[in-house]
Coordinates of C-alpha atoms and ligand atoms in Angstrom, one line a residue:
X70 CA -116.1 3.7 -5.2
X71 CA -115.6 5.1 -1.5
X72 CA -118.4 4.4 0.9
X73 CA -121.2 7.2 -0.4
X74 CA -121.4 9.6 1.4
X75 CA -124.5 11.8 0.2
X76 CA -126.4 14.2 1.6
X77 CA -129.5 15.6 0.4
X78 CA -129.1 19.8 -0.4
X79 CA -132.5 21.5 -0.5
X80 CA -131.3 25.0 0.2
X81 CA -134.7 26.8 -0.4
X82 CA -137.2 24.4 1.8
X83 CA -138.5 22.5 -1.3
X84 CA -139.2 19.5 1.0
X85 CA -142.1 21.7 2.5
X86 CA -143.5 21.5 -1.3
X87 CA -143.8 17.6 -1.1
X88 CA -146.0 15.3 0.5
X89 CA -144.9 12.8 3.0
X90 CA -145.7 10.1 0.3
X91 CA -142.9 11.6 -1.4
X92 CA -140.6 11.8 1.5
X93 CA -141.2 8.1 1.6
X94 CA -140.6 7.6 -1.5
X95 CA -137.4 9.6 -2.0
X96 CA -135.8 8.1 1.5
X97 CA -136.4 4.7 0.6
X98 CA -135.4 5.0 -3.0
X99 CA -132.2 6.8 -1.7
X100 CA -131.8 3.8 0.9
X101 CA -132.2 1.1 -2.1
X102 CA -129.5 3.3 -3.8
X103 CA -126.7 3.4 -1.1
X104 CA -127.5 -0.4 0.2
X105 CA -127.8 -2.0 -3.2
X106 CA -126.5 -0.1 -6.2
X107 CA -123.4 2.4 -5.0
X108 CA -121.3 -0.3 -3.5
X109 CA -120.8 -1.9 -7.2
X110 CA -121.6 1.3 -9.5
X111 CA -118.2 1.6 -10.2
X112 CA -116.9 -1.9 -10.7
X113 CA -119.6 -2.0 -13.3
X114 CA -118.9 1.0 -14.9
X115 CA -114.7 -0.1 -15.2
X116 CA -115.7 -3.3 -16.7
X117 CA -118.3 -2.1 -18.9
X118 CA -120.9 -4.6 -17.2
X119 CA -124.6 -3.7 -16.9
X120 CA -125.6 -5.7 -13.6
X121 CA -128.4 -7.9 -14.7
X122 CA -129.2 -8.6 -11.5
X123 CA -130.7 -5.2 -10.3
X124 CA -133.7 -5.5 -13.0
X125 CA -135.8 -7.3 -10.6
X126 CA -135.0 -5.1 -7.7
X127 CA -135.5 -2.1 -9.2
X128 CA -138.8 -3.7 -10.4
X129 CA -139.2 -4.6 -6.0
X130 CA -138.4 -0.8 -5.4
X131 CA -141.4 0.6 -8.1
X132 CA -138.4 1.8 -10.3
X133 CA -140.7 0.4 -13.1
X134 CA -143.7 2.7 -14.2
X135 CA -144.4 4.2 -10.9
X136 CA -146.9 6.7 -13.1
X137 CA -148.7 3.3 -14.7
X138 CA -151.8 2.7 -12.7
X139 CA -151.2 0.1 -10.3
X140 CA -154.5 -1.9 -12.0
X141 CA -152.1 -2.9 -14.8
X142 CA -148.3 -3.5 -12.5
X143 CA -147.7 0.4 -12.5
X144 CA -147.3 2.3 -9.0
X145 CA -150.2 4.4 -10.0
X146 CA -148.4 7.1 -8.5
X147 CA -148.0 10.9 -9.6
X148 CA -145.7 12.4 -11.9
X149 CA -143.2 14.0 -9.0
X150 CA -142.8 10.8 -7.3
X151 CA -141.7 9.3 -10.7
X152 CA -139.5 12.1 -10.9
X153 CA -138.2 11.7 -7.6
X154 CA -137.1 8.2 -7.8
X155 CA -135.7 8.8 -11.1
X156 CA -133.6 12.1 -9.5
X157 CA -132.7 9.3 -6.6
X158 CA -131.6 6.5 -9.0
X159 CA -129.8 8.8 -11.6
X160 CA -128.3 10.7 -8.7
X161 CA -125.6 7.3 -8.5
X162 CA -125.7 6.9 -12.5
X163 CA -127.7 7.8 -15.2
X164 CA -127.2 4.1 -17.1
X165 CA -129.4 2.7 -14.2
X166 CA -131.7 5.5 -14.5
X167 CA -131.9 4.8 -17.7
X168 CA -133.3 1.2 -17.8
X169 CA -135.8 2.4 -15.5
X170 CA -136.6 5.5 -17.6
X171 CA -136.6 3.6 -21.2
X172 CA -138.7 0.2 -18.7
X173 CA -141.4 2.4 -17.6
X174 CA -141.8 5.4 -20.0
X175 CA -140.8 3.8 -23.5
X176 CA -141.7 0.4 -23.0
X177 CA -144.8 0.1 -20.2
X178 CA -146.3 3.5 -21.1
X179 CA -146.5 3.0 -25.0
X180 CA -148.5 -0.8 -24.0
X181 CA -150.7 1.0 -21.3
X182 CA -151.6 4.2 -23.3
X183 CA -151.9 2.6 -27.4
X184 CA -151.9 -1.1 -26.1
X185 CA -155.0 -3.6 -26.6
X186 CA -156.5 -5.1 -23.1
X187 CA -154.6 -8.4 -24.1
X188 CA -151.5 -6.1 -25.1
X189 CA -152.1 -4.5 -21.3
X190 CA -152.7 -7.6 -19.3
X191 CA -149.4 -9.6 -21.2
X192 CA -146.8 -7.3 -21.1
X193 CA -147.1 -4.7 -18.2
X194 CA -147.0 -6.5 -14.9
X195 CA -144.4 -8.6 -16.1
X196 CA -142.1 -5.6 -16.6
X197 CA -143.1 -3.6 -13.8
X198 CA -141.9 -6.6 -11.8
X199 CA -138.7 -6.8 -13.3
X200 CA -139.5 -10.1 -14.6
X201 CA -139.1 -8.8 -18.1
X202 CA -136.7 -6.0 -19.3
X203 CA -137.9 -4.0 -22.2
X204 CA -136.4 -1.6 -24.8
X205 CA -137.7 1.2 -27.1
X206 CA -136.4 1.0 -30.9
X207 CA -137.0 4.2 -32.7
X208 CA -133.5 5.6 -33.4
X209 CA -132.0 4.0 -36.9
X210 CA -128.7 4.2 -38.3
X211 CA -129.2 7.0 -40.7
X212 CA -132.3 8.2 -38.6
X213 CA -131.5 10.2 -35.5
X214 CA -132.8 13.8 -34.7
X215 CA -135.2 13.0 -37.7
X216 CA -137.2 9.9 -37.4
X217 CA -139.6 10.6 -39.6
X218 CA -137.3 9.3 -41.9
X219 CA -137.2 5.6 -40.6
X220 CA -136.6 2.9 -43.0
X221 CA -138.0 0.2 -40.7
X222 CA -140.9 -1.1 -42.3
X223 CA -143.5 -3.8 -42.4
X224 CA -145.5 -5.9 -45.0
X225 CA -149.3 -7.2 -44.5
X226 CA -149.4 -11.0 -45.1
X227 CA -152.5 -11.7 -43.7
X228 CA -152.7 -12.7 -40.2
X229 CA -149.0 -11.1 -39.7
X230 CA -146.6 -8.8 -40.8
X231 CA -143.3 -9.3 -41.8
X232 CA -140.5 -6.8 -40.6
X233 CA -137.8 -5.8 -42.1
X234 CA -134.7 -3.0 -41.5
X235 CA -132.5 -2.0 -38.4
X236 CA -132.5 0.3 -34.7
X237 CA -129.2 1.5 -33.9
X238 CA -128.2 2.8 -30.0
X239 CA -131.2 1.0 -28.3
X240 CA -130.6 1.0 -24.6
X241 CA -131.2 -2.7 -22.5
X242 CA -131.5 -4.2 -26.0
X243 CA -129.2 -6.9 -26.1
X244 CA -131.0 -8.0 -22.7
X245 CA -134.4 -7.6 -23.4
X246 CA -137.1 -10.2 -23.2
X247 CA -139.8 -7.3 -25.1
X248 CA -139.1 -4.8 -27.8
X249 CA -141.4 -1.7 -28.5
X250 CA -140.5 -0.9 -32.1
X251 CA -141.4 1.9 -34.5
X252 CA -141.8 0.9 -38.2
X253 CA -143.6 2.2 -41.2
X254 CA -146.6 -0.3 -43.2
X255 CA -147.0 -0.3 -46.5
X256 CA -148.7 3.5 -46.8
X257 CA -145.8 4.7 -44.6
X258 CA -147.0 5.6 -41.3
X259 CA -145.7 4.6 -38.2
X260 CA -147.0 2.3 -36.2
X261 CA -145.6 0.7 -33.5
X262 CA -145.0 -3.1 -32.8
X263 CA -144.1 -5.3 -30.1
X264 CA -141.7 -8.0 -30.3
X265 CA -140.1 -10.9 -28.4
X266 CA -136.9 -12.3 -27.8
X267 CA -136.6 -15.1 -29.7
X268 CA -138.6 -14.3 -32.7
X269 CA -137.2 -15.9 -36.0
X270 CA -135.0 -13.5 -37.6
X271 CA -135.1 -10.8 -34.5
X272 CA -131.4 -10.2 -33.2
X273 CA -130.1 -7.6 -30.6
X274 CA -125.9 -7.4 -30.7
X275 CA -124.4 -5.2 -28.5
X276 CA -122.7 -1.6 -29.2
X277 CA -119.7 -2.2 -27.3
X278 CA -116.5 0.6 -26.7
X279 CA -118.6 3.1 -24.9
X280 CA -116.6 5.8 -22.9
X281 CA -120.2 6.7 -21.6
X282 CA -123.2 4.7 -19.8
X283 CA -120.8 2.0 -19.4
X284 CA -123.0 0.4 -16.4
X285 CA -125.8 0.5 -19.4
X286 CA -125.9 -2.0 -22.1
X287 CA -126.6 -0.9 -25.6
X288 CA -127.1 -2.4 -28.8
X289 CA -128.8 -2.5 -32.0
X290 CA -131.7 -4.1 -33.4
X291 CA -132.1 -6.1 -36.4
X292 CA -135.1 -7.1 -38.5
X293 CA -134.5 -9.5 -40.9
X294 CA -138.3 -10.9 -42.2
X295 CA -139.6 -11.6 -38.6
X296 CA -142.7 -12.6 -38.5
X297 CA -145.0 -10.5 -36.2
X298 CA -148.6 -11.6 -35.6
X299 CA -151.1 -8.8 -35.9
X300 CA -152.1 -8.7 -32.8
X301 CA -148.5 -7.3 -31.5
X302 CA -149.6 -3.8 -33.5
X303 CA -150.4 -1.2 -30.8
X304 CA -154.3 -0.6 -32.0
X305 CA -154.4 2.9 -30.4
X306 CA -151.9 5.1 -32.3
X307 CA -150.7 5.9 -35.2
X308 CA -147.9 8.5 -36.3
X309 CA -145.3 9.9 -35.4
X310 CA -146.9 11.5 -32.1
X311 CA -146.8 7.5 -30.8
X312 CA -142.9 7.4 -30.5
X313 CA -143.2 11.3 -29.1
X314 CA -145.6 11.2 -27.0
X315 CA -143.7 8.4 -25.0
X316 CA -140.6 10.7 -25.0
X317 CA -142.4 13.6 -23.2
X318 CA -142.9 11.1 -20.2
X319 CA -139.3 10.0 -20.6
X320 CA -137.5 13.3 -21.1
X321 CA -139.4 14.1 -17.8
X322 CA -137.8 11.5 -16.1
X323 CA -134.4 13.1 -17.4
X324 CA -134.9 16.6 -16.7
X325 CA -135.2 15.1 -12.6
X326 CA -132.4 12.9 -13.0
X327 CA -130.1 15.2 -14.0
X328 CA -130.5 17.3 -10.7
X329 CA -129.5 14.3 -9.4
X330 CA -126.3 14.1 -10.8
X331 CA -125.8 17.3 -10.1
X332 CA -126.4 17.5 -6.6
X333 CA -123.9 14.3 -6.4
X334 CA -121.1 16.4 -7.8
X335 CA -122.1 19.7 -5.6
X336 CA -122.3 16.7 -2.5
X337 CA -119.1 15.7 -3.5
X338 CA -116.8 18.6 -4.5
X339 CA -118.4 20.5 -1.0
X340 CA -117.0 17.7 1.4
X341 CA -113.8 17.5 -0.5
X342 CA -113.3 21.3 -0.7
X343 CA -113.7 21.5 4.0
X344 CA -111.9 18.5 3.9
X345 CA -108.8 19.0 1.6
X346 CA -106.3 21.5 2.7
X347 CA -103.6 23.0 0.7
X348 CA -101.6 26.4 1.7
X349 CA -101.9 24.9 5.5
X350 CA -105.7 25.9 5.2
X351 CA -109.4 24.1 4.0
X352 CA -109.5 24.7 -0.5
X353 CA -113.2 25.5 0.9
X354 CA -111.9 28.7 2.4
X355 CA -110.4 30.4 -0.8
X356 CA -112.7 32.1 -3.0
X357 CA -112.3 31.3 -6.3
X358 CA -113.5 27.5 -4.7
X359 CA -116.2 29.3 -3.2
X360 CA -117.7 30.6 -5.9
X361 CA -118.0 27.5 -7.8
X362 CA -120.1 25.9 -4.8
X363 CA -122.4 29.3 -5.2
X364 CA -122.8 29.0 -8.3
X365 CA -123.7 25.5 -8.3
X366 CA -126.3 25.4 -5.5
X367 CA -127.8 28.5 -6.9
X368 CA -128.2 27.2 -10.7
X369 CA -129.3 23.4 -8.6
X370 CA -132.1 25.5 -7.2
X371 CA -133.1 27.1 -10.5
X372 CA -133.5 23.8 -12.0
X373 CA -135.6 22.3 -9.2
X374 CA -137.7 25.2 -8.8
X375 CA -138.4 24.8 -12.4
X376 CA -138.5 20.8 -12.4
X377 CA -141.2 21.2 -9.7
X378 CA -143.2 23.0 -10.9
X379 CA -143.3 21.1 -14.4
X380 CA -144.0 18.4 -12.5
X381 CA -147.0 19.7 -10.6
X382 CA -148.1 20.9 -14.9
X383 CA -147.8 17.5 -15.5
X384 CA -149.8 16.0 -12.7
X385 CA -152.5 18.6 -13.7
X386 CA -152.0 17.1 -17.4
X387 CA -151.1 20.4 -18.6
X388 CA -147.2 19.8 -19.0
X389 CA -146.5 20.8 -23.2
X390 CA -143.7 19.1 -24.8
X391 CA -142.0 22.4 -25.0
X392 CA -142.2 22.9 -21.5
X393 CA -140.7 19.2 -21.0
X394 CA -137.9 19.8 -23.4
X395 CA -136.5 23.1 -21.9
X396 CA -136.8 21.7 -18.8
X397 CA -134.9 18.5 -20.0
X398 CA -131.9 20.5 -21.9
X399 CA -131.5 23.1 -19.2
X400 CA -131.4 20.9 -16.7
X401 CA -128.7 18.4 -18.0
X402 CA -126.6 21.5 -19.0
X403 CA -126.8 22.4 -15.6
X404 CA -125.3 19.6 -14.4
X405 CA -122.8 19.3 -17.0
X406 CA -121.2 22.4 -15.7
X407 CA -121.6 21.3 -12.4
X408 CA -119.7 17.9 -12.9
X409 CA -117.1 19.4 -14.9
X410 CA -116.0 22.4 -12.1
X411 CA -116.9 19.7 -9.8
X412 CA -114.1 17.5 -11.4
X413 CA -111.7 20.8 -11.1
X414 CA -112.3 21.4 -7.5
X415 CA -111.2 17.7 -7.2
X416 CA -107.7 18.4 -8.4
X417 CA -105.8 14.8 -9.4
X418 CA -108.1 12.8 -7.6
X419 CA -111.6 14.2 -9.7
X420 CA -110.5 11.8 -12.8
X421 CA -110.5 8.7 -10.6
X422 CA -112.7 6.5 -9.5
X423 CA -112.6 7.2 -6.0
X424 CA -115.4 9.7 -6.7
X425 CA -118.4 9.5 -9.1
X426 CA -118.0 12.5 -10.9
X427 CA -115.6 11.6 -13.9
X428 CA -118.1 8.8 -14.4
X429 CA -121.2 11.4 -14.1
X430 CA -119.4 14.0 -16.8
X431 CA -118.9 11.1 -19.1
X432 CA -122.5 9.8 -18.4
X433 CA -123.8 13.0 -19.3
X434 CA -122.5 13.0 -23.0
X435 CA -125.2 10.3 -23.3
X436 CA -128.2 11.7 -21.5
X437 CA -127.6 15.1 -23.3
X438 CA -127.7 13.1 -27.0
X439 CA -130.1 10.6 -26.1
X440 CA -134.1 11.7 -25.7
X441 CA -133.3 14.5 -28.2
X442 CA -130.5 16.2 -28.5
X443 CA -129.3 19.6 -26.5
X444 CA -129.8 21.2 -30.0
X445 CA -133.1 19.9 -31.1
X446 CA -134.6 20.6 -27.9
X447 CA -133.3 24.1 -28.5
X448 CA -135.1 24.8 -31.6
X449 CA -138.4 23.1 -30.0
X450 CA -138.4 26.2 -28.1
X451 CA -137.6 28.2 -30.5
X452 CA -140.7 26.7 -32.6
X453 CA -142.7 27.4 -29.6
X454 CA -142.0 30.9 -29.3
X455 CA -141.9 32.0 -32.8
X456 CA -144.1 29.6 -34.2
X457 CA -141.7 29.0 -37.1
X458 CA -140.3 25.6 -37.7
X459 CA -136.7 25.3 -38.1
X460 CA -136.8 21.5 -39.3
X461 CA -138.4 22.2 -42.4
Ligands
TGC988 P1 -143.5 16.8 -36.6 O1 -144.0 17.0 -37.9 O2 -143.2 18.1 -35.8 O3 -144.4 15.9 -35.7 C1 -145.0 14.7 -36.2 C2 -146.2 14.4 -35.4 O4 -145.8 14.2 -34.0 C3 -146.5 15.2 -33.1 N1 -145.5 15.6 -32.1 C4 -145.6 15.2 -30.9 N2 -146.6 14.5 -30.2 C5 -146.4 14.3 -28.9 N3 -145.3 14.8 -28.2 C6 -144.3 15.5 -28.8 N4 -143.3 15.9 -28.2 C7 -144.4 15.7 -30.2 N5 -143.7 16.3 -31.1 C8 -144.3 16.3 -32.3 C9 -146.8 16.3 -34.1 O5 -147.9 17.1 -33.6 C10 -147.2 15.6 -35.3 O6 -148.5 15.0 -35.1 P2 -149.5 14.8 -36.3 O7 -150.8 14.3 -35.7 O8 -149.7 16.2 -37.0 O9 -148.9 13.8 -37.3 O10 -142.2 15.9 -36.6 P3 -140.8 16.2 -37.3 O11 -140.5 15.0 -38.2 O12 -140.7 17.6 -37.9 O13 -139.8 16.1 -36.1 C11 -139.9 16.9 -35.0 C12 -138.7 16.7 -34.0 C13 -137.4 16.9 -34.6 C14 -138.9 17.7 -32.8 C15 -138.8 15.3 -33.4 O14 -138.9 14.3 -34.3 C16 -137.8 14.9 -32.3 O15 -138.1 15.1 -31.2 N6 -136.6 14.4 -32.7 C17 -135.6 13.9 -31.7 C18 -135.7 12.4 -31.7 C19 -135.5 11.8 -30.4 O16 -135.8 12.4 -29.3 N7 -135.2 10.5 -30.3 C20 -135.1 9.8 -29.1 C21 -135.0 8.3 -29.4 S1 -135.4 7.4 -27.9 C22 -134.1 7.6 -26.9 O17 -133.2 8.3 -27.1 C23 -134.1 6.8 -25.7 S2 -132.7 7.0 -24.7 C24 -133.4 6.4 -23.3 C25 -132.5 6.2 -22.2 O18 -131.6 5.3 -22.3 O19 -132.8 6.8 -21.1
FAD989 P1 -127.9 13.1 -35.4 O1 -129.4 13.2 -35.5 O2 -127.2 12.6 -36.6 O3 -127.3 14.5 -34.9 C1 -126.0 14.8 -35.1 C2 -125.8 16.3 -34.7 O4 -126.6 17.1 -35.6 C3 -126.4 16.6 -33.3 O5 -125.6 17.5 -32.7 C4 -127.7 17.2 -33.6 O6 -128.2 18.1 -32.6 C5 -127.5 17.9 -34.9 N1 -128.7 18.2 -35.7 C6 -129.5 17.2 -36.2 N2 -130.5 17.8 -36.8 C7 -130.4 19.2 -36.7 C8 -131.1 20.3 -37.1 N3 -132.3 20.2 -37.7 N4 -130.7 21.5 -36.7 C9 -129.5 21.7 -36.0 N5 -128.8 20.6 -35.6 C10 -129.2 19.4 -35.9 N6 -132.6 5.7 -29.3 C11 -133.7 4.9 -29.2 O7 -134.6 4.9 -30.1 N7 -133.9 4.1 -28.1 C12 -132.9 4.0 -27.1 O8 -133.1 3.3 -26.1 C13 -131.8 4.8 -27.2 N8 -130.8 4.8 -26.3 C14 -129.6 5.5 -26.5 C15 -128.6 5.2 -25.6 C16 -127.3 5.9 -25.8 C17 -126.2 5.6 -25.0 C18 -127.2 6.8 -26.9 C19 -125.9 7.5 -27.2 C20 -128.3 7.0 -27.8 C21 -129.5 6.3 -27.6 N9 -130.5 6.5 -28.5 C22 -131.7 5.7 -28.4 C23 -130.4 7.3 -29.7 C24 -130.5 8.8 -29.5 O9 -131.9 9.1 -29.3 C25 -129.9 9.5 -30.7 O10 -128.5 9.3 -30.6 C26 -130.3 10.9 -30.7 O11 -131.7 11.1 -31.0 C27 -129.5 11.7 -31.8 O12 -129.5 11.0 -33.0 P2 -128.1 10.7 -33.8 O13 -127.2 10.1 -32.8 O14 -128.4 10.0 -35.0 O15 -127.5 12.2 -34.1

């Protein structure tokens, strides 16, 4: 990729709506980003190579569980600044936005809200250093939208259970040193486990052939009999509400990231469109051009207006799930029509690599599948406002 370029758009003064902790935060988050990660965000994403190496900066940065208290290896920060460094990191690509996301939301915040002490005190600091990269196994193969489903399930043998079945799409997985996984005992209800690298029968192969989050690695997980001792049983949760109540915090994360990526593609198409000329005169001056860079600064706004405030709910604890899922599927529709007239506006050049926004559009067909999909979130609102439930 081309030296980046971007600059920040806040066309309707939100900066006066954050604190300078969260300038702070944003500015050297945004630093980190153009120093460390866009210079090779592209090579990665042409070879299909997640780049190891950035786990233990991004744990340097507080990229790991910012909203974890700090007592445990968190940032014990609020729920905006996590949203802003995810909006910073996701602004250059949403597979680096997602280890962080899946790190802190699915794998520290699951161990710090259900976790034992011991649970607390072993896993967390170590992954909100980057010392150890996590993943979040809830999705199976025949067990998407509905995992209520799950066929993962465990046995009681005393002082351990034995594991059995499969995850399928697990982002970091083929990395990770710690897996949070979702299986059913012998009653059938969910509970959720932690496991390790390296336990006998545990195995992680990678998804390969992505045309989306290639910078991310992916893979599935299998359970064949492992052994996990008792003690690896999150003690405070039990349910399906475990598993969902970690995706709120997540799907947060997501509804700031995508205004990320979607101010990247405004940033992007608004330099090229003053600075490419065709019909002896700037593409920025003809109308038609114009309009699209309306548009998209005016729905950007929307969504950070909105974003904002949901983030202000959630620092007063009174975010709903349903307010988290419209937030999450308007937001990455918004920038899906963003990076796809951004890619227009580019002509010839928007499908190369030159620019990030082919790479964003194809990045997007993840993050609006992944966390729920644009439909499911859909008819979450629609339970909310009708109080009927369309999954049953
Ligand atoms: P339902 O009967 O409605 O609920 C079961 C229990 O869960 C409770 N609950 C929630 N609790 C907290 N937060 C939420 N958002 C919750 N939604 C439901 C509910 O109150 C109930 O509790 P209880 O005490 O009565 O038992 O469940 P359902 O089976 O009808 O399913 C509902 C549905 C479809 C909305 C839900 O299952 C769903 O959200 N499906 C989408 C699945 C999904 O999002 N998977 C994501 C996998 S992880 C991932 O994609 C990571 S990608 C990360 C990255 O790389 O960035
Ligand atoms: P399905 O559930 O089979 O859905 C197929 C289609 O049917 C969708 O359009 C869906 O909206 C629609 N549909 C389903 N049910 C209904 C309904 N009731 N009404 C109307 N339409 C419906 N999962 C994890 O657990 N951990 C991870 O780390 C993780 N990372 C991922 C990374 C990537 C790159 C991807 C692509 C996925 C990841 N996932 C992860 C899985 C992701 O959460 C699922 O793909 C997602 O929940 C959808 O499940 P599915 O793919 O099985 O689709």
């Amino acid at each position: 990729m081309a030296t980046d370029r971007y600059e920040h758009h806040d066309y309707f003064l939100l900066d006066e709506l954050l604190t300078d902790e969260h300038k702070l935060i944003r500015d050297s988050v945004r630093k980190w980003v153009k120093q460390s990660l866009s210079p090779i965000i592209e090579d990665c994403a042409q070879q299909a190579e997640f780049p190891a190496h950035i786990v233990k900066e991004l744990g340097n940065i507080g990229a790991f569980g910012p909203h974890i208290p700090a007592e445990y290896g968190g940032g014990g920060l609020d729920h905006i600044s996590y949203g802003i460094i995810m909006q910073e990191i996701e602004r250059c690509d949403s597979g680096i936005r997602s280890t962080a996301s899946v790190q802190g939301s699915l794998v520290m915040y699951p161990i710090y809200r259900f976790g034992s002490e011991a649970q607390k005190q072993k896993y967390i600091p170590k992954l909100g250093s980057g010392d150890w990269l996590g993943c979040f196994g809830l999705t199976e193969p025949d067990h998407g939208s509905d995992p209520a489903g799950m066929k993962s399930h465990y046995v009681d043998k005393g002082d351990h259970v034995v594991l059995n079945g499969s995850k399928m799409w697990i982002s970091n997985a083929p990395l990770a040193d710690v897996a949070v996984v979702w299986a059913k005992n012998e009653e059938g209800v969910v509970h959720g486990l932690i496991l390790e690298k390296g336990m006998e029968g545990f195995s992680a192969p990678e998804i390969h052939n992505k045309w989306s989050l290639r910078a991310s690695i992916t893979g599935e997980l299998v359970f064949d009999n492992v052994k996990v001792p008792k003690e690896n049983i999150l003690p405070g949760v039990k349910g399906l509400k475990g598993p969902l109540t970690c995706l709120n915090s997540a799907r947060y994360g997501i509804a700031w990231g995508a205004i990320g990526v979607a101010l990247d593609c405004y940033d992007t198409a608004l330099r090229y469109a003053k600075e490419r000329k065709q019909f002896g005169k700037p593409i920025a001056s003809f109308q038609l051009q114009q309009k699209k860079l309306a548009e998209m600064i005016t729905e950007i706004t929307k969504a950070q207006l909105l974003t904002w405030r949901l983030g202000v709910l959630q620092n007063e604890g009174k975010a709903t799930p349903a307010q988290i899922s419209m937030c999450k599927r308007n937001n990455v529709e918004m920038a899906q029509k963003i990076a796809h007239d951004a890619r227009q506006m580019l002509g010839g050049m928007g499908i190369t690599g030159e620019y990030p926004i082919m790479r964003h559009m194809m990045n997007l067909e993840s993050v609006v599948t992944y966390e729920g999909t644009h439909d499911i979130h859909l008819l979450i609102t629609g339970m909310d406002v009708t109080g009927e439930n369309a999954f049953v």
